[in-house]
Tab-separated table of C-alpha atoms (C1' of nucleotides) in Angstrom:
chain	number	residue	atom	x	y	z
A	676	MET	CA	102.590	110.325	162.482
A	677	GLU	CA	102.807	106.783	161.847
A	678	TYR	CA	101.451	106.883	158.338
A	679	VAL	CA	103.304	107.948	154.825
A	680	TYR	CA	102.444	111.734	154.363
A	681	GLU	CA	101.226	112.526	150.920
A	682	ALA	CA	100.429	116.075	150.243
A	683	PRO	CA	96.965	117.252	148.662
A	684	VAL	CA	96.758	119.390	145.715
A	685	LEU	CA	97.098	122.938	146.479
A	686	THR	CA	95.944	125.820	144.199
A	687	VAL	CA	96.170	129.306	144.389
A	688	ASP	CA	93.478	131.272	142.652
A	689	ALA	CA	92.708	135.359	142.539
A	690	VAL	CA	89.844	137.576	142.649
A	691	ILE	CA	91.391	140.990	140.985
A	692	PHE	CA	88.925	143.833	140.749
A	693	GLN	CA	89.173	147.002	138.778
A	694	LEU	CA	86.921	149.958	138.068
A	695	ILE	CA	85.999	150.199	134.339
A	696	ASP	CA	83.363	153.110	133.284
A	697	ASN	CA	82.163	153.161	136.911
A	698	GLN	CA	81.680	149.350	137.195
A	699	LEU	CA	83.402	146.819	139.280
A	700	ASN	CA	85.068	144.351	137.002
A	701	VAL	CA	86.746	141.237	137.633
A	702	LEU	CA	89.404	139.363	136.090
A	703	LEU	CA	88.583	136.174	134.326
A	704	VAL	CA	90.353	133.545	132.212
A	705	LYS	CA	89.040	131.062	129.584
A	706	ARG	CA	89.616	127.266	130.629
A	707	SER	CA	91.289	125.502	128.042
A	708	ARG	CA	91.116	122.079	129.589
A	709	ASP	CA	88.132	120.010	131.428
A	710	PRO	CA	86.871	120.268	133.724
A	711	PHE	CA	84.652	123.251	132.636
A	712	ARG	CA	86.550	123.518	129.458
A	713	GLY	CA	85.699	126.796	127.925
A	714	SER	CA	84.032	128.379	130.740
A	715	LEU	CA	85.379	131.404	132.328
A	716	ALA	CA	87.176	130.986	135.700
A	717	LEU	CA	89.281	133.015	138.352
A	718	PRO	CA	92.876	133.039	137.386
A	719	GLY	CA	94.644	130.023	139.166
A	720	GLY	CA	96.748	127.315	138.876
A	721	TYR	CA	99.185	124.863	141.149
A	722	ASN	CA	101.177	125.758	144.205
A	723	SER	CA	104.330	124.031	143.840
A	724	LYS	CA	106.540	122.551	146.621
A	725	GLY	CA	108.809	125.033	148.443
A	726	GLU	CA	106.790	128.039	146.849
A	727	THR	CA	104.916	130.686	148.950
A	728	THR	CA	101.237	131.160	147.821
A	729	LEU	CA	102.060	134.595	147.070
A	730	ALA	CA	104.966	133.698	145.035
A	731	ALA	CA	102.556	131.140	143.117
A	732	LEU	CA	99.909	133.891	142.939
A	733	ASP	CA	102.510	135.967	141.113
A	734	ARG	CA	103.773	133.257	138.595
A	735	ILE	CA	100.260	132.515	138.004
A	736	LEU	CA	99.123	135.683	136.785
A	737	GLN	CA	101.885	136.440	134.810
A	738	SER	CA	101.971	133.229	132.847
A	739	LYS	CA	97.864	133.273	132.718
A	740	THR	CA	96.890	136.956	132.511
A	741	ASP	CA	100.184	138.595	131.657
A	742	LEU	CA	99.368	140.628	134.622
A	743	ASP	CA	102.389	141.708	136.655
A	744	LYS	CA	101.613	141.327	140.361
A	745	ASN	CA	103.244	144.451	141.386
A	746	LYS	CA	100.446	146.146	139.243
A	747	LEU	CA	98.322	145.292	142.199
A	748	ARG	CA	97.575	148.340	144.397
A	749	PHE	CA	96.203	146.035	146.986
A	750	ILE	CA	96.285	142.637	147.892
A	751	GLU	CA	94.989	140.587	150.671
A	752	GLN	CA	94.295	137.029	151.403
A	753	LEU	CA	90.603	136.109	151.166
A	754	TYR	CA	89.977	132.517	151.821
A	755	THR	CA	91.210	129.156	151.699
A	756	PHE	CA	88.761	126.825	150.207
A	757	ASP	CA	88.355	122.949	150.076
A	758	THR	CA	87.795	122.842	146.543
A	759	VAL	CA	85.646	120.001	145.651
A	760	ALA	CA	86.539	117.871	142.341
A	761	ARG	CA	88.292	120.788	141.075
A	762	ASP	CA	90.747	118.562	139.389
A	763	PRO	CA	90.579	114.851	137.909
A	764	ARG	CA	93.290	114.188	140.600
A	765	GLY	CA	90.586	114.736	143.377
A	766	HIS	CA	89.970	117.073	146.371
A	767	ALA	CA	92.037	120.150	146.200
A	768	VAL	CA	92.786	122.994	148.635
A	769	SER	CA	92.892	126.379	147.182
A	770	VAL	CA	93.920	129.846	148.794
A	771	VAL	CA	92.369	132.648	147.229
A	772	TYR	CA	93.701	136.418	147.252
A	773	MET	CA	91.838	139.370	146.128
A	774	GLY	CA	93.398	142.166	144.737
A	775	LEU	CA	92.559	145.726	143.595
A	776	CYS	CA	94.025	147.402	140.661
A	777	LEU	CA	93.781	150.464	138.116
A	778	ASN	CA	94.138	150.897	134.412
A	779	VAL	CA	95.318	147.539	133.618
A	780	LYS	CA	94.743	146.354	130.131
A	781	VAL	CA	94.871	142.482	129.479
A	782	ASN	CA	95.120	141.266	126.253
A	783	VAL	CA	92.799	138.771	125.438
A	784	ALA	CA	95.103	137.288	122.495
A	785	LYS	CA	98.206	137.218	124.452
A	786	THR	CA	97.861	133.869	126.287
A	787	THR	CA	95.755	130.695	125.660
A	788	GLU	CA	93.529	131.592	128.702
A	789	GLN	CA	92.338	134.890	127.038
A	790	PRO	CA	92.058	137.055	129.872
A	791	ARG	CA	89.752	139.714	130.317
A	792	PHE	CA	87.771	142.092	132.865
A	793	VAL	CA	84.307	141.463	133.119
A	794	PRO	CA	81.658	143.478	134.842
A	795	VAL	CA	80.667	141.547	137.980
A	796	THR	CA	77.175	142.377	137.283
A	797	LYS	CA	77.275	140.552	133.800
A	798	LEU	CA	78.862	137.523	134.674
A	799	PRO	CA	78.260	134.108	132.799
A	800	GLU	CA	78.019	130.756	134.343
A	801	LEU	CA	81.499	130.197	135.649
A	802	ALA	CA	83.646	127.325	136.242
A	803	PHE	CA	83.566	125.574	139.675
A	804	ASP	CA	82.326	127.679	142.644
A	805	HIS	CA	83.934	130.913	141.401
A	806	GLN	CA	80.527	132.565	141.022
A	807	ALA	CA	80.234	132.132	144.924
A	808	ILE	CA	83.770	133.054	145.580
A	809	ILE	CA	83.408	136.444	143.676
A	810	GLU	CA	80.222	137.227	145.767
A	811	TYR	CA	82.215	136.616	149.004
A	812	ALA	CA	85.066	138.872	147.597
A	813	GLN	CA	82.706	141.461	146.481
A	814	GLU	CA	81.440	141.376	150.434
A	815	ARG	CA	84.884	141.517	151.992
A	816	LEU	CA	85.776	144.484	149.652
A	817	ALA	CA	82.633	146.400	150.445
A	818	SER	CA	83.305	145.761	154.236
A	819	LYS	CA	86.653	146.509	153.931
A	820	VAL	CA	86.265	150.004	152.245
A	821	SER	CA	83.695	150.804	154.964
A	822	TYR	CA	86.655	150.841	157.805
A	823	THR	CA	89.894	151.258	156.091
A	824	ASN	CA	91.175	153.336	153.053
A	825	ALA	CA	91.245	150.401	150.905
A	826	ILE	CA	89.440	152.254	148.188
A	827	PHE	CA	92.756	153.807	147.059
A	828	GLY	CA	93.659	150.208	145.508
A	829	LEU	CA	90.889	151.083	142.928
A	830	LEU	CA	91.781	154.836	142.434
A	831	PRO	CA	94.463	156.776	141.011
A	832	LYS	CA	96.726	158.809	143.600
A	833	GLU	CA	94.844	161.956	143.004
A	834	VAL	CA	91.014	162.037	142.692
A	835	THR	CA	88.072	164.445	142.879
A	836	LEU	CA	85.420	164.020	145.674
A	837	THR	CA	83.181	162.720	143.116
A	838	GLN	CA	85.074	160.078	141.790
A	839	LEU	CA	86.079	158.898	145.174
A	840	GLN	CA	82.232	158.909	146.155
A	841	GLN	CA	81.341	157.042	142.960
A	842	ALA	CA	83.796	154.123	143.409
A	843	TYR	CA	82.396	154.058	147.196
A	844	GLU	CA	78.919	153.729	145.444
A	845	VAL	CA	79.844	151.235	142.983
A	846	VAL	CA	81.790	148.947	145.744
A	847	MET	CA	79.083	149.266	148.282
A	848	GLY	CA	76.207	149.165	146.080
A	849	ARG	CA	74.193	151.945	147.094
A	850	LYS	CA	73.925	155.677	146.824
A	851	LEU	CA	75.733	158.069	149.532
A	852	ASP	CA	74.720	161.629	150.208
A	853	LYS	CA	77.131	164.020	148.927
A	854	ARG	CA	77.280	166.668	151.644
A	855	ASN	CA	77.520	163.729	154.164
A	856	PHE	CA	80.273	161.936	152.446
A	857	ARG	CA	82.196	165.023	152.045
A	858	LYS	CA	82.290	165.810	155.398
A	859	ARG	CA	83.290	162.524	156.785
A	860	ILE	CA	85.793	161.826	154.057
A	861	LEU	CA	87.392	165.075	154.768
A	862	ALA	CA	87.155	164.772	158.673
A	863	LEU	CA	89.139	161.576	158.204
A	864	ASN	CA	92.213	163.362	156.793
A	865	LEU	CA	93.121	160.763	154.391
A	866	LEU	CA	93.006	163.064	151.724
A	867	LYS	CA	95.246	166.400	151.086
A	868	PRO	CA	93.893	168.993	148.647
A	869	THR	CA	95.935	169.792	145.944
A	870	THR	CA	95.894	173.204	143.963
A	871	LYS	CA	94.973	171.595	141.162
A	872	TYR	CA	91.443	171.439	139.542
A	873	SER	CA	89.915	168.960	137.154
A	874	SER	CA	87.991	170.154	134.395
A	875	ASP	CA	86.251	167.559	132.159
A	876	GLY	CA	83.430	169.007	130.615
A	877	ALA	CA	80.818	171.941	130.660
A	878	HIS	CA	80.576	172.484	134.419
A	879	ARG	CA	82.696	174.083	137.223
A	880	PRO	CA	86.066	172.072	137.776
A	881	ALA	CA	86.766	169.917	140.640
A	882	LEU	CA	89.144	170.398	143.284
A	883	ILE	CA	91.621	167.531	143.128
A	884	TYR	CA	92.791	165.633	146.332
A	885	ALA	CA	95.689	163.339	146.849
A	886	PHE	CA	95.748	160.351	149.042
A	887	ARG	CA	97.891	161.005	151.994
A	888	LYS	CA	98.796	157.366	152.230
A	889	GLN	CA	98.597	154.335	149.761
A	890	SER	CA	98.792	151.654	152.220
A	891	LEU	CA	96.251	150.177	154.472
A	892	GLU	CA	95.167	152.019	157.150
A	893	THR	CA	92.499	150.532	159.594
A	894	SER	CA	90.036	151.239	162.613
A	895	LEU	CA	88.464	154.045	160.493
A	896	LYS	CA	84.924	154.660	160.543
A	897	LEU	CA	83.867	155.783	157.044
A	898	ILE	CA	80.760	154.696	155.960
A	899	ASP	CA	78.154	152.586	158.026
B	952	MET	CA	101.459	123.670	132.984
B	953	GLU	CA	104.524	122.072	131.659
B	954	TYR	CA	106.746	121.413	134.925
B	955	VAL	CA	105.974	118.162	136.982
B	956	TYR	CA	103.594	119.378	139.792
B	957	GLU	CA	104.727	118.398	143.295
B	958	ALA	CA	102.644	119.534	146.272
B	959	PRO	CA	103.997	121.706	148.885
B	960	VAL	CA	103.741	120.474	152.884
B	961	LEU	CA	100.176	121.286	154.019
B	962	THR	CA	99.492	121.512	157.664
B	963	VAL	CA	96.461	122.316	159.881
B	964	ASP	CA	96.530	123.930	163.264
B	965	ALA	CA	94.157	125.218	165.520
B	966	VAL	CA	93.338	128.017	168.188
B	967	ILE	CA	91.109	126.623	170.536
B	968	PHE	CA	89.848	128.886	173.121
B	969	GLN	CA	88.190	128.232	176.449
B	970	LEU	CA	87.154	130.329	179.403
B	971	ILE	CA	88.262	128.919	182.823
B	972	ASP	CA	88.098	130.975	185.614
B	973	ASN	CA	87.097	134.068	183.945
B	974	GLN	CA	90.398	133.801	181.785
B	975	LEU	CA	90.748	133.070	178.053
B	976	ASN	CA	92.775	130.133	177.890
B	977	VAL	CA	94.055	128.375	174.848
B	978	LEU	CA	94.566	124.510	174.101
B	979	LEU	CA	98.349	123.763	173.637
B	980	VAL	CA	100.588	120.708	173.317
B	981	LYS	CA	103.891	120.088	174.028
B	982	ARG	CA	106.527	119.154	170.995
B	983	SER	CA	107.975	115.925	171.179
B	984	ARG	CA	109.978	116.654	168.273
B	985	ASP	CA	112.357	118.961	166.735
B	986	PRO	CA	112.114	121.727	165.654
B	987	PHE	CA	111.288	123.309	169.143
B	988	ARG	CA	111.006	120.046	170.910
B	989	GLY	CA	109.722	120.517	174.194
B	990	SER	CA	108.359	123.872	173.441
B	991	LEU	CA	104.589	124.236	173.720
B	992	ALA	CA	102.923	124.660	170.591
B	993	LEU	CA	99.343	125.015	168.841
B	994	PRO	CA	97.927	121.619	168.126
B	995	GLY	CA	98.501	120.848	164.418
B	996	GLY	CA	99.797	118.423	161.984
B	997	TYR	CA	99.776	117.074	158.516
B	998	ASN	CA	96.883	117.429	155.925
B	999	SER	CA	96.790	114.148	153.882
B	1000	LYS	CA	95.904	113.761	150.289
B	1001	GLY	CA	92.172	113.636	149.674
B	1002	GLU	CA	91.345	115.122	153.156
B	1003	THR	CA	89.523	118.465	153.848
B	1004	THR	CA	91.157	120.638	156.174
B	1005	LEU	CA	88.255	120.214	158.651
B	1006	ALA	CA	88.641	116.719	158.476
B	1007	ALA	CA	92.342	116.739	159.172
B	1008	LEU	CA	91.439	119.368	161.991
B	1009	ASP	CA	89.095	116.807	163.448
B	1010	ARG	CA	91.655	113.795	163.329
B	1011	ILE	CA	94.753	115.967	164.861
B	1012	LEU	CA	92.482	117.231	167.612
B	1013	GLN	CA	91.336	113.743	168.475
B	1014	SER	CA	94.775	112.116	167.982
B	1015	LYS	CA	97.080	114.816	169.690
B	1016	THR	CA	94.677	116.139	172.370
B	1017	ASP	CA	91.945	113.782	172.873
B	1018	LEU	CA	89.425	116.785	172.270
B	1019	ASP	CA	86.466	115.655	170.067
B	1020	LYS	CA	85.787	118.198	167.137
B	1021	ASN	CA	81.833	118.193	167.920
B	1022	LYS	CA	82.727	119.674	171.466
B	1023	LEU	CA	83.627	122.656	169.639
B	1024	ARG	CA	80.418	124.945	169.903
B	1025	PHE	CA	81.898	127.359	167.337
B	1026	ILE	CA	84.726	127.078	164.659
B	1027	GLU	CA	86.014	129.113	161.969
B	1028	GLN	CA	88.903	129.445	159.502
B	1029	LEU	CA	91.339	131.832	160.687
B	1030	TYR	CA	93.878	132.492	158.068
B	1031	THR	CA	96.523	130.607	156.025
B	1032	PHE	CA	99.983	131.008	156.939
B	1033	ASP	CA	103.033	130.390	154.634
B	1034	THR	CA	105.006	128.938	157.574
B	1035	VAL	CA	108.714	129.395	157.270
B	1036	ALA	CA	111.034	126.569	158.304
B	1037	ARG	CA	108.395	124.951	160.220
B	1038	ASP	CA	109.775	121.347	158.991
B	1039	PRO	CA	113.312	120.274	158.027
B	1040	ARG	CA	111.335	119.277	154.747
B	1041	GLY	CA	111.066	123.025	154.124
B	1042	HIS	CA	108.312	125.586	153.445
B	1043	ALA	CA	104.974	124.515	154.608
B	1044	VAL	CA	101.459	126.021	153.983
B	1045	SER	CA	99.165	126.171	157.418
B	1046	VAL	CA	95.855	126.597	157.352
B	1047	VAL	CA	94.567	127.782	160.926
B	1048	TYR	CA	91.174	127.358	162.414
B	1049	MET	CA	89.883	129.134	165.469
B	1050	GLY	CA	87.401	127.297	167.771
B	1051	LEU	CA	85.351	127.820	171.062
B	1052	CYS	CA	84.515	125.674	173.585
B	1053	LEU	CA	83.399	125.160	177.161
B	1054	ASN	CA	83.828	122.858	179.996
B	1055	VAL	CA	86.526	120.577	178.066
B	1056	LYS	CA	88.889	119.075	180.216
B	1057	VAL	CA	92.081	117.742	178.341
B	1058	ASN	CA	94.029	115.075	180.134
B	1059	VAL	CA	97.947	115.933	180.208
B	1060	ALA	CA	98.637	112.350	180.417
B	1061	LYS	CA	96.629	110.875	177.797
B	1062	THR	CA	98.954	111.702	174.862
B	1063	THR	CA	102.329	112.131	174.328
B	1064	GLU	CA	101.685	115.680	173.319
B	1065	GLN	CA	100.600	116.172	176.666
B	1066	PRO	CA	97.503	118.725	176.046
B	1067	ARG	CA	96.709	121.473	178.295
B	1068	PHE	CA	94.697	124.728	178.399
B	1069	VAL	CA	96.934	127.781	179.308
B	1070	PRO	CA	95.754	131.207	180.072
B	1071	VAL	CA	96.402	133.728	177.207
B	1072	THR	CA	97.975	136.068	179.552
B	1073	LYS	CA	100.604	133.383	180.830
B	1074	LEU	CA	101.807	131.877	177.811
B	1075	PRO	CA	105.512	131.107	177.784
B	1076	GLU	CA	107.671	131.226	174.790
B	1077	LEU	CA	105.819	128.901	172.064
B	1078	ALA	CA	107.216	127.137	168.950
B	1079	PHE	CA	107.247	128.862	165.467
B	1080	ASP	CA	105.033	131.768	165.244
B	1081	HIS	CA	102.348	130.421	167.476
B	1082	GLN	CA	102.410	133.371	169.762
B	1083	ALA	CA	101.666	135.827	166.890
B	1084	ILE	CA	98.888	133.321	165.677
B	1085	ILE	CA	97.328	133.189	169.009
B	1086	GLU	CA	97.569	137.314	169.172
B	1087	TYR	CA	95.709	137.382	165.740
B	1088	ALA	CA	93.169	134.809	166.780
B	1089	GLN	CA	92.376	137.036	169.898
B	1090	GLU	CA	92.036	140.234	167.805
B	1091	ARG	CA	89.678	138.283	165.629
B	1092	LEU	CA	87.625	136.931	168.503
B	1093	ALA	CA	87.231	140.172	169.931
B	1094	SER	CA	86.241	141.740	166.676
B	1095	LYS	CA	83.824	138.605	166.267
B	1096	VAL	CA	81.882	139.018	169.443
B	1097	SER	CA	81.486	142.588	168.869
B	1098	TYR	CA	79.314	142.063	165.573
B	1099	THR	CA	78.009	138.357	166.015
B	1100	ASN	CA	76.743	136.293	168.756
B	1101	ALA	CA	79.772	134.140	168.552
B	1102	ILE	CA	80.143	134.533	172.146
B	1103	PHE	CA	77.637	131.475	172.905
B	1104	GLY	CA	80.670	129.244	171.853
B	1105	LEU	CA	82.189	130.259	175.145
B	1106	LEU	CA	79.387	130.061	177.573
B	1107	PRO	CA	76.608	127.367	178.357
B	1108	LYS	CA	73.153	127.598	176.997
B	1109	GLU	CA	71.626	129.438	180.038
B	1110	VAL	CA	73.550	132.249	181.410
B	1111	THR	CA	72.845	135.312	183.647
B	1112	LEU	CA	73.644	138.646	182.389
B	1113	THR	CA	76.540	139.214	184.853
B	1114	GLN	CA	78.222	136.070	183.358
B	1115	LEU	CA	77.449	137.002	179.930
B	1116	GLN	CA	79.174	140.480	180.617
B	1117	GLN	CA	82.050	138.973	181.971
B	1118	ALA	CA	82.835	136.917	179.182
B	1119	TYR	CA	82.632	139.928	176.822
B	1120	GLU	CA	84.953	141.801	179.349
B	1121	VAL	CA	87.607	139.085	179.287
B	1122	VAL	CA	87.192	138.579	175.403
B	1123	MET	CA	87.230	142.426	174.356
B	1124	GLY	CA	89.788	143.102	177.270
B	1125	ARG	CA	88.028	146.069	179.077
B	1126	LYS	CA	85.181	146.703	181.430
B	1127	LEU	CA	81.820	147.441	180.231
B	1128	ASP	CA	79.204	149.537	181.973
B	1129	LYS	CA	76.580	147.177	183.440
B	1130	ARG	CA	73.289	149.246	182.608
B	1131	ASN	CA	74.207	149.861	179.014
B	1132	PHE	CA	75.386	146.412	178.504
B	1133	ARG	CA	72.064	144.846	179.727
B	1134	LYS	CA	69.922	147.658	177.610
B	1135	ARG	CA	71.736	146.730	174.447
B	1136	ILE	CA	72.028	142.731	174.650
B	1137	LEU	CA	68.338	142.898	175.787
B	1138	ALA	CA	67.395	145.050	172.768
B	1139	LEU	CA	69.127	142.841	170.190
B	1140	ASN	CA	66.787	139.738	171.596
B	1141	LEU	CA	69.585	137.111	171.420
B	1142	LEU	CA	68.307	135.960	174.873
B	1143	LYS	CA	65.041	134.785	176.265
B	1144	PRO	CA	64.670	135.104	180.000
B	1145	THR	CA	63.861	131.848	181.825
B	1146	THR	CA	61.855	131.597	184.891
B	1147	LYS	CA	64.931	130.020	186.801
B	1148	TYR	CA	67.384	131.975	189.193
B	1149	SER	CA	70.997	131.350	190.035
B	1150	SER	CA	71.633	131.639	193.456
B	1151	ASP	CA	75.427	131.410	194.089
B	1152	GLY	CA	76.301	133.244	197.233
B	1153	ALA	CA	75.085	135.665	199.914
B	1154	HIS	CA	73.373	137.956	197.477
B	1155	ARG	CA	70.186	138.329	195.544
B	1156	PRO	CA	69.848	135.322	192.923
B	1157	ALA	CA	70.289	136.325	189.089
B	1158	LEU	CA	67.819	135.654	186.575
B	1159	ILE	CA	68.924	133.136	184.011
B	1160	TYR	CA	68.484	134.101	180.265
B	1161	ALA	CA	68.665	131.244	177.608
B	1162	PHE	CA	70.217	132.120	174.247
B	1163	ARG	CA	67.796	131.974	171.659
B	1164	LYS	CA	70.183	130.658	168.947
B	1165	GLN	CA	73.254	128.574	169.013
B	1166	SER	CA	74.334	129.352	165.672
B	1167	LEU	CA	76.107	132.218	164.281
B	1168	GLU	CA	74.157	135.335	163.592
B	1169	THR	CA	75.874	138.182	161.885
B	1170	SER	CA	75.392	141.950	161.443
B	1171	LEU	CA	74.532	142.623	164.874
B	1172	LYS	CA	75.868	145.823	166.552
B	1173	LEU	CA	76.538	144.860	169.991
B	1174	ILE	CA	79.768	146.710	171.190
B	1175	ASP	CA	81.971	149.356	169.727
C	319	DA	C1'	72.480	143.978	210.469
C	320	DC	C1'	75.747	143.404	207.166
C	321	DA	C1'	77.935	142.032	202.869
C	322	DA	C1'	77.634	141.051	198.092
C	323	DA	C1'	76.028	140.853	193.821
C	324	DA	C1'	71.407	142.046	191.102
C	325	DG	C1'	68.516	145.057	189.009
C	326	DT	C1'	66.923	149.351	187.311
C	327	DG	C1'	66.359	155.303	184.302
C	328	DT	C1'	67.671	159.466	183.084
C	329	DT	C1'	70.187	163.033	181.005
C	330	DA	C1'	73.468	165.079	178.178
C	331	DA	C1'	76.888	165.039	174.189
C	332	DG	C1'	77.875	163.279	169.818
C	333	DA	C1'	76.866	161.145	165.701
C	334	DA	C1'	73.906	160.229	161.764
C	335	DT	C1'	70.699	161.720	158.632
C	336	DA	C1'	67.923	164.447	155.529
C	337	DC	C1'	67.797	167.911	152.777
C	338	DA	C1'	68.286	172.571	148.535
C	339	DC	C1'	70.319	176.154	146.494
C	340	DC	C1'	74.384	178.995	144.268
C	341	DC	C1'	78.814	178.587	141.770
C	342	DA	C1'	81.890	177.694	137.858
C	343	DT	C1'	82.638	176.470	133.647
C	344	DG	C1'	82.025	174.716	128.027
C	345	DT	C1'	79.137	175.268	124.429
D	856	DA	C1'	71.754	181.789	128.338
D	857	DC	C1'	71.666	177.240	129.613
D	858	DA	C1'	73.067	172.718	131.014
D	859	DT	C1'	76.278	170.300	133.988
D	860	DG	C1'	78.445	168.472	137.741
D	861	DG	C1'	80.857	171.175	142.088
D	862	DG	C1'	80.641	172.830	146.048
D	863	DT	C1'	78.497	174.212	150.573
D	864	DG	C1'	75.579	174.493	156.072
D	865	DT	C1'	71.799	173.471	159.110
D	866	DA	C1'	68.225	171.442	161.692
D	867	DT	C1'	66.423	167.147	163.668
D	868	DT	C1'	66.572	162.385	165.203
D	869	DC	C1'	69.049	158.563	166.955
D	870	DT	C1'	72.683	156.590	169.168
D	871	DT	C1'	76.238	156.586	172.907
D	872	DA	C1'	77.986	157.334	177.277
D	873	DA	C1'	77.802	158.417	181.918
D	874	DC	C1'	76.362	157.643	186.233
D	875	DA	C1'	74.109	156.036	191.796
D	876	DC	C1'	70.893	153.733	194.629
D	877	DT	C1'	67.569	149.952	195.835
D	878	DT	C1'	66.744	144.847	196.182
D	879	DT	C1'	67.321	140.169	197.700
D	880	DT	C1'	69.932	136.686	199.640
D	881	DG	C1'	73.094	134.133	202.925
D	882	DT	C1'	75.384	134.315	206.806
DNA sequence: ACAAAAGTGTTAAGAATACACCCATGT
DNA sequence: ACATGGGTGTATTCTTAACACTTTTGT
């Protein structure tokens, strides 16, 4: 190569999902600087020289949202966007990850970025193309849970079948038939029945099942 | 951010597939410099400041393999790798694209990189982790053609059903049943029968079909 | 006439879907 | 006793998979 190489700006952004009150929520921060100062945005930041994108992700989540990356039960690369006009410095390339977690509370007051989880159905206008990125991540997630066990990332190790079905329904955006769902999920052998029951109201207690694996298994055939 | 930002090295690599003699081939170049001097590698290079990754891809393919990007009938982002020790300068991030083309001849003597297509079944030891990247791209391609019409990227606008079936068989790595294949492919209405016939030997001529679209259509259900 | 690929339907097995009632508990 | 969600089976439809012979051409 004959020209002098100067690297473009490289950033990392994160789409972190969590179920709260049976709704899919996404982690957002408030921008303290232009462009889009005051708007909500995906947590993200610069990737430094010599730093892997996952290391940058870790650092950025920690510093901007006070969320420890090892609280993420599932993480995967989503896509790399050629972000336009992200930054006064000009064109930037952004590697975006998608993560799933559970029972994470972020403290709005903890950092200047005021991190918070927002239901994906109630997003305000977001900075940059982050709205579109979140939609893309939702599609990927819906597709992913239909042929892998990735749903475990949103749930505790032990669940009732109804909890599991509700998680699928929220992620996939449609209702599922209870009997068919149970047949399929049990046939896949992803769950092991425990001897415990969950009593959470004036009704018959539900048998609790444990996920056999908390790591990604693929090539399943869960839901069409 | 309080620290001085210095961007990591960003590179772009390409996995370009083409069918030659009913075999899946991939475009490779010979490295003229260390590391891996003399080894074959995927065509790739640095992404400059202010340049989109697709623009970089275009420039790199042009200069290293003399292949014009608009000869690619299909292109999509494959994955972004945190390449280790790619370069003496240290850690680099590499955005990898997958492309499909047809009837492209590259001239080994044209550039110092000596571009050539090599059957994926006959790859020598490659530089870096490029062997693994090609395998990943093959998996993606096999998956992609099973739920989209992406196969058009490897074929001319007009094909016989046997040509089409052979392309699927090569990409998916297994034989398909002729009658079932024809039923399914015709039911999807991706093809329009022409009135032409192909006579290429001492046997009954085959009816030629035309692809209705040369752009990606998704959510099909072609092959399991 | 023969070799070689094109073209064509049916059957059986398996998968997906639709659907309604009894059970165990808390109040 | 009643309200609430937990739990269960079958019949039907649709999809998939397996499978072999006739047709048309060139030599």
